[in-house]
Coordinates of N, CA, C and O in Angstrom, one line a residue:
M1 N -135.1 11.9 44.3 CA -134.2 11.2 45.4 C -135.1 11.5 46.6 O -135.1 12.6 46.9
P2 N -135.6 10.3 47.1 CA -136.3 10.6 48.3 C -135.3 11.3 49.5 O -134.4 10.8 49.5
R3 N -136.0 11.9 50.3 CA -135.3 12.4 51.4 C -135.5 11.6 52.7 O -136.7 11.1 53.1
K4 N -134.3 11.1 53.3 CA -134.5 10.4 54.4 C -134.7 11.3 55.5 O -134.4 12.4 56.0
T5 N -135.7 10.9 56.7 CA -136.2 11.8 57.8 C -135.7 11.1 58.7 O -135.2 10.2 58.9
L6 N -135.7 12.0 59.9 CA -135.4 11.5 61.1 C -136.3 10.1 61.6 O -135.4 9.3 62.2
A7 N -137.4 10.3 61.5 CA -138.3 8.8 61.8 C -137.8 7.8 61.1 O -137.7 6.7 61.5
D8 N -137.3 7.8 59.9 CA -136.9 6.8 59.1 C -135.4 6.5 59.7 O -135.2 5.2 59.7
T9 N -134.3 7.0 60.2 CA -133.4 6.9 60.7 C -133.3 5.9 62.1 O -132.9 5.3 62.4
L10 N -134.5 6.7 62.8 CA -135.1 5.7 64.3 C -135.5 4.2 63.7 O -135.2 3.6 64.7
A11 N -136.4 4.4 62.7 CA -136.9 3.1 62.4 C -135.8 2.2 62.1 O -135.8 1.1 62.4
A12 N -134.8 2.7 61.6 CA -133.9 1.7 60.6 C -132.7 1.3 61.9 O -131.8 0.5 61.4
R13 N -132.9 1.9 63.1 CA -132.4 1.5 64.2 C -130.7 2.1 63.8 O -129.8 1.2 64.5
E14 N -130.6 3.1 63.2 CA -129.2 3.4 63.0 C -128.8 4.5 63.9 O -129.1 5.1 64.5
T15 N -127.4 4.3 64.0 CA -126.9 5.4 65.1 C -126.2 6.6 64.3 O -125.1 6.2 63.4
V16 N -126.4 7.4 64.7 CA -125.7 8.8 64.3 C -124.8 9.6 65.3 O -125.2 9.9 66.4
Y17 N -123.5 9.9 64.8 CA -122.9 10.6 65.6 C -122.5 11.9 64.8 O -122.4 11.9 63.6
V18 N -122.3 12.8 65.7 CA -121.8 14.3 65.3 C -120.4 14.5 65.7 O -120.2 14.2 66.9
N19 N -119.7 14.7 64.9 CA -118.3 15.0 65.0 C -117.6 16.3 64.8 O -118.3 16.8 63.9
C20 N -116.8 16.8 66.0 CA -116.4 17.9 65.9 C -115.5 18.1 64.5 O -114.3 17.2 64.3
G21 N -115.3 19.4 63.8 CA -114.2 19.5 62.7 C -113.3 20.3 63.2 O -112.4 20.4 62.3
H22 N -112.8 20.4 64.4 CA -111.9 21.2 64.9 C -110.7 20.1 64.9 O -110.8 19.0 65.3
P23 N -109.4 20.4 63.9 CA -108.5 19.3 64.1 C -107.9 19.2 65.7 O -107.3 18.1 65.6
M24 N -107.7 20.3 66.5 CA -107.1 19.8 67.7 C -108.3 19.0 68.6 O -108.0 18.5 69.8
C25 N -109.4 18.8 68.2 CA -110.4 18.1 69.1 C -110.7 16.9 68.6 O -110.7 15.8 69.0
C26 N -111.8 16.8 67.4 CA -112.0 15.9 66.6 C -113.1 14.7 67.6 O -113.5 13.9 67.6
K27 N -113.8 15.7 68.5 CA -114.5 14.8 69.5 C -115.6 14.3 68.7 O -116.4 14.9 67.8
S28 N -116.4 12.7 69.0 CA -117.4 12.5 68.4 C -118.4 12.0 69.5 O -118.0 11.6 70.5
T29 N -119.6 12.5 69.2 CA -121.0 12.4 70.2 C -122.1 11.5 69.5 O -122.7 12.0 68.6
K30 N -122.4 10.7 70.0 CA -123.6 9.8 69.7 C -124.9 10.5 70.1 O -125.1 11.0 71.2
L31 N -125.8 10.8 68.9 CA -126.8 11.4 68.9 C -128.1 10.6 69.6 O -127.9 9.5 69.4
D32 N -129.1 11.4 70.2 CA -130.1 10.7 70.8 C -131.3 11.1 69.6 O -131.6 12.2 69.8
I33 N -131.7 10.1 68.9 CA -132.5 10.4 67.7 C -133.7 11.0 68.3 O -134.6 11.8 67.8
Q34 N -134.3 10.5 69.2 CA -135.5 10.3 69.7 C -135.9 12.0 70.2 O -136.9 12.8 69.9
A35 N -134.6 12.2 70.8 CA -134.7 13.7 71.5 C -134.8 14.7 70.4 O -135.4 15.8 70.3
L36 N -133.8 14.4 69.2 CA -133.9 15.1 68.0 C -135.4 15.3 67.5 O -135.9 16.3 67.1
I37 N -136.2 14.3 67.3 CA -137.4 14.0 66.7 C -138.4 14.8 67.5 O -139.0 15.8 67.1
D38 N -138.3 14.8 69.0 CA -138.8 15.7 69.8 C -138.9 17.1 69.7 O -139.8 18.1 69.7
R39 N -137.4 17.8 69.4 CA -137.2 19.0 69.0 C -137.7 19.4 67.7 O -138.2 20.4 67.6
L40 N -137.2 18.8 66.6 CA -137.2 19.1 65.6 C -138.6 18.6 64.5 O -139.2 19.0 63.3
G41 N -139.5 17.6 64.7 CA -140.5 16.8 64.1 C -140.0 15.5 63.4 O -138.6 15.8 62.8
S42 N -140.8 14.5 63.5 CA -140.3 13.4 62.8 C -140.1 13.4 61.2 O -139.4 12.7 60.4
D43 N -140.5 14.6 60.8 CA -140.6 14.6 59.1 C -139.2 15.4 58.8 O -138.8 15.5 57.6
H44 N -138.4 15.9 60.0 CA -137.3 16.7 59.7 C -136.3 15.8 58.6 O -136.4 14.8 59.1
G45 N -135.4 16.3 57.6 CA -134.4 15.5 57.0 C -133.5 15.0 58.0 O -133.0 15.8 59.1
S46 N -133.3 13.7 58.1 CA -131.7 13.4 59.1 C -130.4 14.1 58.8 O -129.8 13.9 59.5
M47 N -130.3 14.0 57.5 CA -128.9 14.9 57.0 C -129.0 16.2 56.3 O -128.4 16.8 55.3
H48 N -130.2 16.9 57.1 CA -130.4 18.1 56.7 C -129.3 19.1 56.9 O -128.9 18.9 58.1
Q49 N -129.3 20.1 56.1 CA -128.2 21.2 56.2 C -128.3 22.0 57.6 O -127.3 22.2 58.5
D50 N -129.4 22.1 57.8 CA -129.6 22.8 59.4 C -129.3 22.4 60.5 O -129.1 22.9 61.5
L51 N -129.4 21.3 60.4 CA -128.5 20.1 61.5 C -127.4 20.9 62.0 O -126.8 20.8 63.0
V52 N -126.3 21.3 61.1 CA -125.1 21.6 61.3 C -125.2 22.9 62.2 O -124.1 22.9 63.1
G53 N -126.0 23.7 62.3 CA -125.9 24.8 62.9 C -126.4 24.4 64.2 O -126.1 25.1 65.3
L54 N -126.9 23.2 64.6 CA -127.4 23.2 65.9 C -126.3 22.6 66.9 O -126.6 23.1 68.0
F55 N -125.5 22.0 66.4 CA -124.2 21.6 67.2 C -123.4 22.3 67.4 O -122.6 22.8 66.6
V56 N -122.7 22.5 69.0 CA -121.3 23.1 69.0 C -120.6 22.1 70.0 O -121.3 21.5 70.7
C57 N -119.5 21.7 69.8 CA -118.6 21.2 70.5 C -118.4 21.9 71.9 O -117.8 22.7 71.8
S58 N -118.5 21.1 72.9 CA -118.6 21.8 74.3 C -117.2 21.5 74.7 O -116.8 22.6 75.6
N59 N -116.2 21.0 74.1 CA -114.9 20.7 74.5 C -114.1 22.1 74.0 O -113.3 22.8 74.3
C60 N -114.4 22.4 72.4 CA -113.9 23.7 71.9 C -114.3 24.8 72.5 O -113.7 25.8 72.6
K61 N -115.7 24.6 72.8 CA -116.1 26.0 73.4 C -115.4 26.2 74.8 O -115.1 27.6 75.0
A62 N -115.4 25.2 75.8 CA -114.6 25.4 76.8 C -113.4 25.6 76.8 O -112.6 26.5 77.5
A63 N -112.5 25.2 75.7 CA -111.3 25.8 75.4 C -111.1 27.0 74.7 O -109.7 27.5 74.7
G64 N -112.2 27.5 74.2 CA -111.9 28.7 73.5 C -111.6 28.8 72.2 O -111.0 29.8 71.6
R65 N -111.7 27.8 71.5 CA -111.5 27.6 70.0 C -112.2 28.0 69.3 O -113.7 28.1 69.7
D66 N -111.7 28.2 68.1 CA -113.1 28.7 67.3 C -113.9 27.8 66.8 O -113.6 26.7 66.7
R67 N -115.3 28.1 66.5 CA -116.1 27.2 66.1 C -116.0 26.8 64.5 O -115.9 27.3 63.8
R68 N -115.7 25.4 64.6 CA -115.9 25.0 63.2 C -116.8 23.9 63.0 O -118.0 23.9 63.6
Q69 N -117.4 23.8 61.4 CA -118.5 23.2 61.2 C -118.4 21.5 61.8 O -117.3 21.0 61.7
V70 N -119.6 21.0 61.8 CA -119.4 19.8 62.2 C -119.9 18.9 61.4 O -120.5 19.4 60.3
F71 N -119.7 17.5 61.3 CA -120.2 16.7 60.2 C -120.6 15.3 61.0 O -120.4 15.0 61.9
F72 N -121.4 14.9 60.2 CA -122.2 13.4 60.7 C -121.8 12.4 60.3 O -121.1 12.3 59.1
T73 N -121.7 11.0 61.0 CA -121.6 9.9 60.6 C -122.7 9.0 61.3 O -123.3 8.8 62.3
C74 N -123.4 8.1 60.1 CA -124.4 7.3 60.1 C -124.1 5.9 59.9 O -123.3 5.6 59.1
V75 N -124.3 5.3 61.2 CA -123.8 3.8 61.4 C -125.1 3.0 61.0 O -125.9 3.1 61.9
P76 N -125.3 2.0 60.3 CA -126.2 1.2 60.2 C -126.3 0.1 61.2 O -125.5 -0.3 61.9
D77 N -127.6 -0.5 61.6 CA -127.8 -1.5 62.4 C -127.4 -2.7 61.7 O -128.0 -3.8 61.5
Y78 N -126.1 -3.1 61.9 CA -125.3 -4.3 61.1 C -125.8 -5.7 61.9 O -126.1 -6.4 61.2
E79 N -126.0 -5.4 63.3 CA -126.3 -6.6 64.3 C -127.5 -7.0 63.4 O -128.0 -8.2 63.4
G80 N -128.5 -6.1 63.7 CA -129.9 -6.4 63.1 C -130.2 -7.0 61.6 O -130.7 -7.8 61.2
Q81 N -129.4 -6.3 60.7 CA -129.2 -6.8 59.5 C -128.9 -8.4 59.7 O -129.2 -9.2 58.7
Q82 N -127.8 -8.6 60.3 CA -127.2 -10.1 60.1 C -128.3 -10.9 60.9 O -128.4 -11.8 60.6
R83 N -128.8 -10.6 61.7 CA -130.0 -11.4 62.5 C -131.1 -11.8 61.5 O -131.5 -13.0 61.5
A84 N -131.4 -10.6 60.8 CA -132.5 -10.8 60.0 C -131.9 -11.7 58.7 O -132.7 -12.4 58.2
R85 N -130.9 -11.6 58.2 CA -130.1 -12.5 57.2 C -130.2 -13.9 57.8 O -130.3 -14.6 57.0
N86 N -130.0 -14.4 58.8 CA -129.5 -15.7 59.6 C -130.9 -16.3 60.0 O -130.9 -17.3 60.5
R87 N -132.1 -15.2 60.0 CA -133.3 -15.8 60.6 C -133.6 -17.3 59.9 O -134.1 -18.0 60.6
D88 N -133.7 -17.6 58.6 CA -134.1 -18.5 57.9 C -133.4 -19.4 57.7 O -133.3 -20.6 57.0
W89 N -131.8 -19.6 58.5 CA -130.9 -20.4 57.8 C -130.9 -21.5 58.9 O -131.3 -21.6 60.0
K90 N -130.9 -22.6 58.0 CA -130.9 -23.9 59.1 C -129.7 -24.7 58.6 O -129.4 -24.8 57.6
P91 N -129.3 -25.3 59.6 CA -128.0 -26.0 59.3 C -128.3 -27.4 58.4 O -129.3 -27.8 58.9
T92 N -127.6 -27.9 57.9 CA -127.7 -29.1 57.0 C -126.7 -30.1 57.7 O -125.5 -29.7 57.9
F93 N -127.0 -31.4 57.8 CA -125.9 -32.2 58.5 C -125.8 -33.3 57.1 O -125.3 -34.3 57.6
E94 N -125.9 -32.8 56.2 CA -125.2 -33.8 55.3 C -123.9 -34.0 54.8 O -123.1 -32.9 54.8
R95 N -123.2 -35.4 54.8 CA -122.0 -35.3 54.6 C -121.7 -35.8 53.1 O -122.5 -36.5 52.5
G96 N -120.6 -35.1 52.7 CA -120.3 -35.5 51.2 C -119.5 -36.5 50.9 O -118.8 -36.8 51.7
G97 N -119.8 -37.5 50.2 CA -118.8 -38.5 49.9 C -118.9 -39.7 49.7 O -118.9 -40.5 49.5

């Protein structure tokens, strides 16, 4: 199975959120994929296990809660997909009957 890279995620215009796993918090933060590419390189896997270790919830840290593992949510570019799907659509004005 081919590995999806950060560059693939950026090219697909997907939005990635990192979510706190602590039940008292559950904070969700949108990631800046370009900044992540600048830090890790464009060939780095977008859902690679070592990404989990990079993120710490600032709310939990400030509240003194124990560190929980984060998880990621990837949201496809639905608007872009819809735009591409409708690009060749032309209305018909035929009346049945």
